[in-house]
């Protein structure tokens, strides 16, 4: 007798097995920022029993309002806890890591321009903070070896394409030389190297993701797309650095968060995965498209003094992540349209950020630049 079932024509599942236990408890550090909060919102919305504790220092970039949707939903709120604290504080970190099945570390100072003005916090969080998290995991590995817990927590470090430095041609692969060129990217590279050293030396179960330029709702208005969208809504000048022909590869925030979750579950221990976007574009083209969405004129754009050490191009090869079974879902034009709409509809969110300390930052970063600006042509 033959098998009566029709043949299974589905392609084989390329994903390696899930590395986390069922219904894991995740410690998400930096989860009140732009990408971390998207990750927390998306994972809790799946309603699959995962619990999340967010540890966030609430720097100028952290915002509890980014997690407001969770508090408003009792099903999600029951599986969520928020702790305000610093990843560089071992007394805070230790008990939280002891209670976690995995740590997903988004916490960092994330703006290149601020790393040029004031680099110290980038190093404290990006290097000492990562060191404190890794030491807490090492302590849990000892407890696991002594039979005091089932397994030591997995650690995922959220890193960036900027660690490769400026890529004049071709696409960076995970094994390429790191060549960071700003204090921000140097701190990110240092954090990654520390993570890798714990995998090699202590056998820590680590994975690293290198994401490209991310955009979407809740993006802090210091960054290119939200700064230009919110300035344009107010008919304020748009300060384009240099000739505006620097290339970035844009990745929608839910795709970045989804890729991180995929690597957390399926990534192989000790491995690093590029997370590229789908749209390598010069900044001028990005600005042209967002002005079209807004119905605002190019005359708002001003050519200002360039960022020192400005990386000309980032571009990554995504075949390793694709082989792990991940695909991005949101194309750039679709993502940009919904991002512009989100900023139109959420003025109260960004106006609250563009007040107080923002004014002094804006003056320091852009005051002289705008005074000496020319037409962007
Ligand atoms: P963000 O600046 O919006 O958020 C960072 C969060 O970390 C904030 O909530 C902040 O309060 C918190 N934080 C900072 N220092 C902390 C500390 N010492 N202890 C605890 N919390 C602290 O950043 P983002 O854009 O969401 O980026 C998140 C991560 O992704 C960063 O590691 C960044 O390097 C990386 N990344 C960002 C992009 C991008 O385009 N935004 C691309 C690739 C990688
Ligand atoms: O006012 C501006 N004018 C301008 O021309 C700003 C803020 C930016 N730019 C340019 C600089 C870059 O070429 O736009 C491009 C994008 O700038 P940012 O939004 O500051 O991002 P970038 O420096 O590329 O870094 C981002 O992507 C990688 C994130 O901020 C990092 O956290 C991430 O690691």
Short mmCIF file of C-alpha atoms and ligand atoms in Angstrom, two decimals:
data_model
loop_
_atom_site.label_atom_id
_atom_site.label_comp_id
_atom_site.label_asym_id
_atom_site.label_seq_id
_atom_site.Cartn_x
_atom_site.Cartn_y
_atom_site.Cartn_z
CA UNK A 1 0.00 0.00 0.00
CA UNK A 2 1.30 3.44 -0.92
CA UNK A 3 1.16 6.40 1.48
CA UNK A 4 -2.32 8.00 0.97
CA UNK A 5 -1.05 11.44 2.07
CA UNK A 6 -0.12 13.91 -0.72
CA UNK A 7 3.61 14.55 -0.91
CA UNK A 8 4.77 17.50 1.23
CA UNK A 9 5.97 20.04 -1.34
CA UNK A 10 6.81 22.75 1.19
CA UNK A 11 10.48 23.78 1.09
CA UNK A 12 12.42 22.42 4.04
CA UNK A 13 12.49 24.80 7.04
CA UNK A 14 15.98 26.35 6.86
CA UNK A 15 15.88 27.46 10.47
CA UNK A 16 18.13 25.70 12.94
CA UNK A 17 16.24 24.64 16.08
CA UNK A 18 15.04 27.21 18.62
CA UNK A 19 17.80 27.83 21.18
CA UNK A 20 15.46 29.20 23.87
CA UNK A 21 13.18 27.27 26.21
CA UNK A 22 9.40 27.46 25.69
CA UNK A 23 7.87 30.69 27.08
CA UNK A 24 11.21 32.29 27.89
CA UNK A 25 11.77 35.28 30.15
CA UNK A 26 13.79 37.90 28.27
CA UNK A 27 15.80 40.74 29.78
CA UNK A 28 15.71 43.53 27.17
CA UNK A 29 18.21 46.26 27.96
CA UNK A 30 17.66 49.62 26.27
CA UNK A 31 14.06 48.53 25.60
CA UNK A 32 12.62 52.06 25.96
CA UNK A 33 14.53 53.38 22.93
CA UNK A 34 13.57 53.33 19.26
CA UNK A 35 14.40 49.77 18.12
CA UNK A 36 14.26 48.14 21.58
CA UNK A 37 10.71 49.37 22.19
CA UNK A 38 9.61 48.12 18.75
CA UNK A 39 11.09 44.74 19.66
CA UNK A 40 9.27 44.64 23.01
CA UNK A 41 5.94 45.76 21.49
CA UNK A 42 6.17 43.22 18.65
CA UNK A 43 7.20 40.26 20.83
CA UNK A 44 4.57 40.89 23.52
CA UNK A 45 1.86 41.42 20.87
CA UNK A 46 2.44 37.83 19.67
CA UNK A 47 0.76 36.74 22.89
CA UNK A 48 2.75 33.46 22.98
CA UNK A 49 3.60 33.47 26.67
CA UNK A 50 7.00 35.18 26.45
CA UNK A 51 7.71 37.45 29.42
CA UNK A 52 9.89 40.56 29.15
CA UNK A 53 11.71 42.69 31.69
CA UNK A 54 13.04 45.95 30.29
CA UNK A 55 16.08 47.51 31.96
CA UNK A 56 16.57 51.06 30.71
CA UNK A 57 18.40 54.07 32.13
CA UNK A 58 15.98 56.47 30.41
CA UNK A 59 18.68 58.72 29.02
CA UNK A 60 17.52 61.62 26.81
CA UNK A 61 16.81 58.92 24.15
CA UNK A 62 14.80 56.57 26.37
CA UNK A 63 11.09 57.19 26.61
CA UNK A 64 8.54 55.18 28.59
CA UNK A 65 5.85 56.52 26.25
CA UNK A 66 7.35 54.20 23.59
CA UNK A 67 6.03 51.29 25.69
CA UNK A 68 2.66 52.90 26.48
CA UNK A 69 0.69 50.43 24.32
CA UNK A 70 1.81 47.59 26.60
CA UNK A 71 0.53 49.15 29.80
CA UNK A 72 -2.78 49.80 28.03
CA UNK A 73 -3.28 46.07 27.26
CA UNK A 74 -3.79 43.89 30.37
CA UNK A 75 -2.70 40.69 28.52
CA UNK A 76 0.63 42.28 27.66
CA UNK A 77 1.05 44.23 30.89
CA UNK A 78 0.81 40.96 32.86
CA UNK A 79 3.93 39.65 31.06
CA UNK A 80 5.91 42.89 31.27
CA UNK A 81 8.02 44.66 33.85
CA UNK A 82 9.99 47.90 33.58
CA UNK A 83 13.10 48.61 35.67
CA UNK A 84 14.87 51.95 35.46
CA UNK A 85 18.61 51.37 35.78
CA UNK A 86 22.03 51.33 34.14
CA UNK A 87 23.55 48.29 32.41
CA UNK A 88 26.90 49.39 33.88
CA UNK A 89 25.53 48.93 37.43
CA UNK A 90 26.38 45.34 38.48
CA UNK A 91 24.10 45.46 41.55
CA UNK A 92 21.07 46.13 39.35
CA UNK A 93 22.09 43.83 36.50
CA UNK A 94 22.99 40.70 38.54
CA UNK A 95 19.54 39.76 39.90
CA UNK A 96 17.83 40.60 36.59
CA UNK A 97 20.19 38.35 34.60
CA UNK A 98 19.74 35.62 37.24
CA UNK A 99 16.03 35.64 36.45
CA UNK A 100 16.38 35.62 32.63
CA UNK A 101 16.63 32.94 29.92
CA UNK A 102 18.22 35.44 27.53
CA UNK A 103 19.54 39.00 27.46
CA UNK A 104 18.94 41.17 24.37
CA UNK A 105 21.14 44.23 24.63
CA UNK A 106 19.92 47.30 22.73
CA UNK A 107 21.33 49.76 25.30
CA UNK A 108 23.79 52.22 23.78
CA UNK A 109 24.32 55.84 23.03
CA UNK A 110 23.24 55.73 19.39
CA UNK A 111 23.87 59.08 17.68
CA UNK A 112 27.10 59.58 15.73
CA UNK A 113 26.96 63.40 15.97
CA UNK A 114 26.69 63.28 19.78
CA UNK A 115 29.66 60.89 19.89
CA UNK A 116 31.69 63.61 18.18
CA UNK A 117 30.54 66.24 20.71
CA UNK A 118 30.62 64.13 23.93
CA UNK A 119 32.07 60.61 23.56
CA UNK A 120 32.38 59.42 27.18
CA UNK A 121 28.89 57.98 27.68
CA UNK A 122 29.34 55.96 24.48
CA UNK A 123 32.27 54.14 26.05
CA UNK A 124 30.76 53.71 29.51
CA UNK A 125 27.59 52.10 28.14
CA UNK A 126 29.09 50.47 25.05
CA UNK A 127 32.11 48.89 26.75
CA UNK A 128 31.72 48.85 30.56
CA UNK A 129 27.98 48.23 30.28
CA UNK A 130 28.53 45.26 27.97
CA UNK A 131 31.27 43.99 30.31
CA UNK A 132 28.87 44.11 33.29
CA UNK A 133 26.17 42.20 31.37
CA UNK A 134 28.67 39.55 30.26
CA UNK A 135 30.05 39.11 33.79
CA UNK A 136 26.52 38.61 35.10
CA UNK A 137 25.99 35.91 32.48
CA UNK A 138 29.28 34.28 33.44
CA UNK A 139 28.05 34.10 37.04
CA UNK A 140 24.86 32.41 35.81
CA UNK A 141 26.93 29.92 33.80
CA UNK A 142 28.65 28.94 37.07
CA UNK A 143 25.27 28.49 38.72
CA UNK A 144 24.11 26.34 35.79
CA UNK A 145 27.27 24.22 36.04
CA UNK A 146 26.53 23.73 39.76
CA UNK A 147 23.00 22.57 38.91
CA UNK A 148 21.39 25.68 40.40
CA UNK A 149 19.63 26.63 37.16
CA UNK A 150 18.80 24.73 33.96
CA UNK A 151 21.03 26.61 31.51
CA UNK A 152 23.02 29.80 31.39
CA UNK A 153 21.28 32.73 29.62
CA UNK A 154 21.86 33.35 25.92
CA UNK A 155 23.25 36.83 25.11
CA UNK A 156 22.41 38.86 21.98
CA UNK A 157 24.41 42.02 21.26
CA UNK A 158 22.70 44.50 18.95
CA UNK A 159 25.47 46.00 16.84
CA UNK A 160 25.64 48.03 13.65
CA UNK A 161 26.89 48.13 10.06
CA UNK A 162 29.01 51.12 11.13
CA UNK A 163 31.64 48.77 12.63
CA UNK A 164 32.81 48.01 9.05
CA UNK A 165 33.55 51.70 8.47
CA UNK A 166 32.97 53.36 5.12
CA UNK A 167 32.57 50.77 2.34
CA UNK A 168 33.54 52.32 -0.97
CA UNK A 169 32.40 49.36 -3.11
CA UNK A 170 30.84 45.93 -2.68
CA UNK A 171 29.03 44.59 0.37
CA UNK A 172 30.52 43.83 3.81
CA UNK A 173 30.49 40.21 4.95
CA UNK A 174 30.56 39.15 8.58
CA UNK A 175 34.22 38.08 8.43
CA UNK A 176 35.45 41.40 7.02
CA UNK A 177 37.85 43.56 8.98
CA UNK A 178 36.27 45.99 11.43
CA UNK A 179 37.26 49.58 10.66
CA UNK A 180 35.16 51.92 12.84
CA UNK A 181 35.74 55.61 12.15
CA UNK A 182 33.62 57.49 14.71
CA UNK A 183 33.65 57.30 18.53
CA UNK A 184 30.15 55.77 18.25
CA UNK A 185 31.19 52.97 15.92
CA UNK A 186 34.47 52.40 17.78
CA UNK A 187 32.50 51.86 21.00
CA UNK A 188 30.11 49.50 19.18
CA UNK A 189 33.05 47.54 17.73
CA UNK A 190 34.67 47.33 21.17
CA UNK A 191 31.43 45.99 22.66
CA UNK A 192 31.17 43.33 19.97
CA UNK A 193 34.79 42.23 20.41
CA UNK A 194 34.23 41.81 24.12
CA UNK A 195 31.18 39.65 23.42
CA UNK A 196 33.19 37.47 21.03
CA UNK A 197 35.97 37.13 23.63
CA UNK A 198 33.49 35.73 26.19
CA UNK A 199 32.27 33.18 23.68
CA UNK A 200 35.83 32.03 22.97
CA UNK A 201 37.22 32.23 26.51
CA UNK A 202 34.25 31.24 28.66
CA UNK A 203 32.02 29.41 26.16
CA UNK A 204 29.28 32.01 26.70
CA UNK A 205 26.31 31.45 24.35
CA UNK A 206 26.43 34.70 22.37
CA UNK A 207 25.08 36.02 19.07
CA UNK A 208 25.66 39.43 17.45
CA UNK A 209 23.51 41.27 14.90
CA UNK A 210 24.79 44.14 12.73
CA UNK A 211 21.80 46.17 11.60
CA UNK A 212 21.78 48.87 8.96
CA UNK A 213 20.19 52.35 9.15
CA UNK A 214 16.80 51.84 10.73
CA UNK A 215 13.74 54.09 10.41
CA UNK A 216 10.09 54.05 11.46
CA UNK A 217 7.69 55.20 14.21
CA UNK A 218 9.18 56.36 17.55
CA UNK A 219 12.53 57.24 15.89
CA UNK A 220 14.25 59.97 17.92
CA UNK A 221 14.11 63.26 15.99
CA UNK A 222 17.89 63.75 16.21
CA UNK A 223 18.34 61.25 13.30
CA UNK A 224 18.10 62.13 9.59
CA UNK A 225 14.60 60.93 8.62
CA UNK A 226 12.65 62.03 11.73
CA UNK A 227 14.60 65.31 11.98
CA UNK A 228 13.84 66.21 8.39
CA UNK A 229 10.18 65.08 8.59
CA UNK A 230 9.47 67.02 11.78
CA UNK A 231 11.42 70.12 10.65
CA UNK A 232 9.60 70.05 7.29
CA UNK A 233 6.21 69.81 9.01
CA UNK A 234 7.15 73.11 10.70
CA UNK A 235 8.69 74.59 7.51
CA UNK A 236 12.08 74.75 9.23
CA UNK A 237 15.39 74.33 7.32
CA UNK A 238 16.66 70.79 6.66
CA UNK A 239 20.44 70.66 7.34
CA UNK A 240 21.96 68.29 4.75
CA UNK A 241 25.61 67.46 5.52
CA UNK A 242 28.08 68.16 2.69
CA UNK A 243 27.03 67.10 -0.80
CA UNK A 244 24.32 64.73 0.50
CA UNK A 245 25.70 61.89 -1.63
CA UNK A 246 26.49 59.61 1.33
CA UNK A 247 24.80 56.23 0.91
CA UNK A 248 22.84 54.40 3.60
CA UNK A 249 20.83 51.16 3.33
CA UNK A 250 17.43 51.68 4.98
CA UNK A 251 15.78 49.02 7.14
CA UNK A 252 12.25 49.33 8.54
CA UNK A 253 12.18 49.08 12.33
CA UNK A 254 9.84 46.07 12.56
CA UNK A 255 12.09 44.18 10.13
CA UNK A 256 15.15 45.01 12.24
CA UNK A 257 13.35 43.92 15.42
CA UNK A 258 12.10 40.74 13.71
CA UNK A 259 15.57 39.84 12.47
CA UNK A 260 16.98 40.29 15.99
CA UNK A 261 14.30 37.97 17.38
CA UNK A 262 15.01 35.43 14.64
CA UNK A 263 18.72 35.41 15.49
CA UNK A 264 17.96 35.24 19.21
CA UNK A 265 15.99 32.04 18.65
CA UNK A 266 17.86 30.44 15.75
CA UNK A 267 21.34 31.99 15.52
CA UNK A 268 24.28 29.67 16.07
CA UNK A 269 26.40 30.27 19.19
CA UNK A 270 29.34 32.63 18.64
CA UNK A 271 28.04 33.81 15.25
CA UNK A 272 27.47 37.31 13.88
CA UNK A 273 24.71 38.15 11.39
CA UNK A 274 24.40 41.19 9.12
CA UNK A 275 20.87 42.66 8.98
CA UNK A 276 20.73 44.77 5.79
CA UNK A 277 17.75 46.80 4.56
CA UNK A 278 16.34 46.81 1.05
CA UNK A 279 17.18 50.33 -0.13
CA UNK A 280 20.70 51.64 -0.60
CA UNK A 281 20.16 55.31 -1.39
CA UNK A 282 22.07 58.60 -1.30
CA UNK A 283 20.77 60.95 1.39
CA UNK A 284 19.58 63.43 -1.26
CA UNK A 285 17.26 60.78 -2.69
CA UNK A 286 15.86 59.93 0.75
CA UNK A 287 15.15 63.62 1.34
CA UNK A 288 13.55 64.02 -2.11
CA UNK A 289 11.18 61.12 -1.38
CA UNK A 290 10.21 62.27 2.09
CA UNK A 291 9.49 65.80 0.82
CA UNK A 292 7.23 64.23 -1.84
CA UNK A 293 5.31 62.36 0.84
CA UNK A 294 4.98 65.58 2.86
CA UNK A 295 4.14 67.82 -0.11
CA UNK A 296 6.94 70.21 0.96
CA UNK A 297 9.46 72.00 -1.33
CA UNK A 298 13.18 71.17 -1.85
CA UNK A 299 13.91 74.84 -1.02
CA UNK A 300 13.73 73.87 2.69
CA UNK A 301 16.97 71.87 2.27
CA UNK A 302 20.19 73.67 3.24
CA UNK A 303 23.71 72.46 2.51
CA UNK A 304 25.63 72.66 5.81
CA UNK A 305 29.17 71.86 6.95
CA UNK A 306 29.80 68.12 6.77
CA UNK A 307 30.03 65.70 9.72
CA UNK A 308 33.74 65.19 10.55
CA UNK A 309 34.92 61.73 9.41
CA UNK A 310 31.58 61.20 7.66
CA UNK A 311 31.32 57.62 6.38
CA UNK A 312 30.52 57.77 2.67
CA UNK A 313 28.72 54.46 2.29
CA UNK A 314 27.43 51.46 4.26
CA UNK A 315 26.33 48.30 2.46
CA UNK A 316 26.14 44.76 3.81
CA UNK A 317 25.71 41.28 2.37
CA UNK A 318 22.68 39.59 3.95
CA UNK A 319 23.11 36.04 2.66
CA UNK A 320 24.11 34.57 6.03
CA UNK A 321 20.90 35.80 7.68
CA UNK A 322 18.84 34.72 4.66
CA UNK A 323 20.32 31.21 4.99
CA UNK A 324 19.10 31.24 8.60
CA UNK A 325 15.57 31.69 7.23
CA UNK A 326 14.91 35.44 7.71
CA UNK A 327 13.31 37.75 5.11
CA UNK A 328 12.48 41.45 5.53
CA UNK A 329 8.84 42.32 4.85
CA UNK A 330 8.59 46.09 4.40
CA UNK A 331 9.84 47.83 1.22
CA UNK A 332 11.34 51.31 1.63
CA UNK A 333 8.59 53.33 -0.08
CA UNK A 334 5.90 51.59 1.96
CA UNK A 335 7.87 52.04 5.18
CA UNK A 336 8.66 55.70 4.44
CA UNK A 337 5.00 56.48 3.68
CA UNK A 338 3.80 54.94 6.94
CA UNK A 339 6.63 56.61 8.89
CA UNK A 340 5.72 60.06 7.54
CA UNK A 341 2.07 59.40 8.40
CA UNK A 342 3.03 58.29 11.91
CA UNK A 343 4.94 61.53 12.55
CA UNK A 344 2.02 63.57 11.18
CA UNK A 345 -0.37 61.75 13.54
CA UNK A 346 1.88 61.80 16.62
CA UNK A 347 2.93 65.43 16.98
CA UNK A 348 2.58 65.37 20.76
CA UNK A 349 5.21 62.58 20.94
CA UNK A 350 7.90 64.42 18.97
CA UNK A 351 7.11 67.94 20.16
CA UNK A 352 7.71 66.77 23.75
CA UNK A 353 11.16 65.52 22.70
CA UNK A 354 11.96 68.65 20.68
CA UNK A 355 11.74 70.82 23.80
CA UNK A 356 13.80 71.40 26.94
CA UNK A 357 17.38 70.08 26.49
CA UNK A 358 16.73 69.66 22.75
CA UNK A 359 17.05 73.39 22.13
CA UNK A 360 20.61 73.55 23.49
CA UNK A 361 21.61 70.42 21.54
CA UNK A 362 20.11 71.79 18.32
CA UNK A 363 21.92 75.08 18.70
CA UNK A 364 25.24 73.34 19.42
CA UNK A 365 24.92 70.90 16.51
CA UNK A 366 23.27 73.14 13.92
CA UNK A 367 23.48 76.81 15.01
CA UNK A 368 26.76 77.72 13.25
CA UNK A 369 26.12 75.20 10.47
CA UNK A 370 22.79 76.79 9.52
CA UNK A 371 24.21 80.30 9.86
CA UNK A 372 26.88 79.37 7.28
CA UNK A 373 24.60 77.24 5.09
CA UNK A 374 24.05 77.57 1.35
CA UNK A 375 21.35 76.43 -1.08
CA UNK A 376 21.45 72.67 -1.47
CA UNK A 377 21.01 72.95 -5.25
P1 LIG B 1 18.08 54.77 21.05
O1 LIG B 1 19.09 55.81 21.32
O2 LIG B 1 16.74 55.15 20.50
O3 LIG B 1 17.82 53.91 22.38
C1 LIG B 1 18.83 53.52 23.24
C2 LIG B 1 18.16 53.12 24.55
O4 LIG B 1 19.19 52.66 25.45
C3 LIG B 1 17.45 54.27 25.25
O5 LIG B 1 16.19 53.84 25.72
C4 LIG B 1 18.37 54.62 26.40
O6 LIG B 1 17.68 55.16 27.53
C5 LIG B 1 18.97 53.26 26.72
N1 LIG B 1 20.28 53.34 27.39
C6 LIG B 1 21.35 54.08 27.04
N2 LIG B 1 22.35 53.89 27.91
C7 LIG B 1 21.91 52.98 28.83
C8 LIG B 1 22.50 52.38 29.95
N3 LIG B 1 23.76 52.67 30.33
N4 LIG B 1 21.77 51.49 30.66
C9 LIG B 1 20.50 51.19 30.29
N5 LIG B 1 19.89 51.75 29.24
C10 LIG B 1 20.58 52.64 28.50
O7 LIG B 1 18.80 53.73 20.07
P2 LIG B 1 18.22 52.81 18.90
O8 LIG B 1 18.27 53.57 17.65
O9 LIG B 1 16.97 52.19 19.37
O10 LIG B 1 19.38 51.72 18.84
C11 LIG B 1 19.31 50.57 19.66
C12 LIG B 1 20.55 49.72 19.41
O11 LIG B 1 20.63 49.40 18.02
C13 LIG B 1 21.85 50.44 19.74
O12 LIG B 1 22.72 49.50 20.32
C14 LIG B 1 22.38 50.89 18.38
O13 LIG B 1 23.78 50.98 18.39
C15 LIG B 1 21.89 49.78 17.49
N6 LIG B 1 21.64 50.13 16.09
C16 LIG B 1 20.86 51.21 15.77
C17 LIG B 1 20.60 51.49 14.43
C18 LIG B 1 19.75 52.65 14.01
O14 LIG B 1 19.70 52.97 12.82
N7 LIG B 1 19.05 53.32 14.93
C19 LIG B 1 21.14 50.66 13.43
C20 LIG B 1 21.94 49.58 13.80
C21 LIG B 1 22.17 49.31 15.13
O1 LIG B 2 21.11 66.58 10.22
C1 LIG B 2 21.57 65.62 9.56
N1 LIG B 2 21.97 65.81 8.28
C2 LIG B 2 22.50 64.81 7.50
O2 LIG B 2 22.85 65.06 6.34
C3 LIG B 2 21.67 64.29 10.12
C4 LIG B 2 21.24 64.02 11.53
C5 LIG B 2 22.20 63.31 9.33
N2 LIG B 2 22.63 63.56 8.06
C6 LIG B 2 23.22 62.46 7.28
C7 LIG B 2 24.36 61.74 7.97
C8 LIG B 2 24.24 60.32 7.42
O3 LIG B 2 24.93 60.24 6.17
O4 LIG B 2 22.22 61.48 7.08
C9 LIG B 2 22.75 60.15 7.18
C10 LIG B 2 22.05 59.41 8.30
O5 LIG B 2 22.43 60.04 9.51
P1 LIG B 2 21.89 59.52 10.93
O6 LIG B 2 20.41 59.45 10.88
O7 LIG B 2 22.54 60.35 11.99
O8 LIG B 2 22.41 58.01 10.93
P2 LIG B 2 23.89 57.38 10.79
O9 LIG B 2 24.93 58.32 11.19
O10 LIG B 2 23.98 56.79 9.41
O11 LIG B 2 23.78 56.22 11.90
C11 LIG B 2 22.57 55.44 12.06
O12 LIG B 2 22.70 54.18 11.46
C12 LIG B 2 23.54 53.25 12.09
C13 LIG B 2 22.20 55.29 13.53
O13 LIG B 2 22.07 56.57 14.12
C14 LIG B 2 23.18 54.43 14.26
O14 LIG B 2 22.76 54.22 15.61
C15 LIG B 2 23.26 53.11 13.56
O15 LIG B 2 24.22 52.29 14.15
#
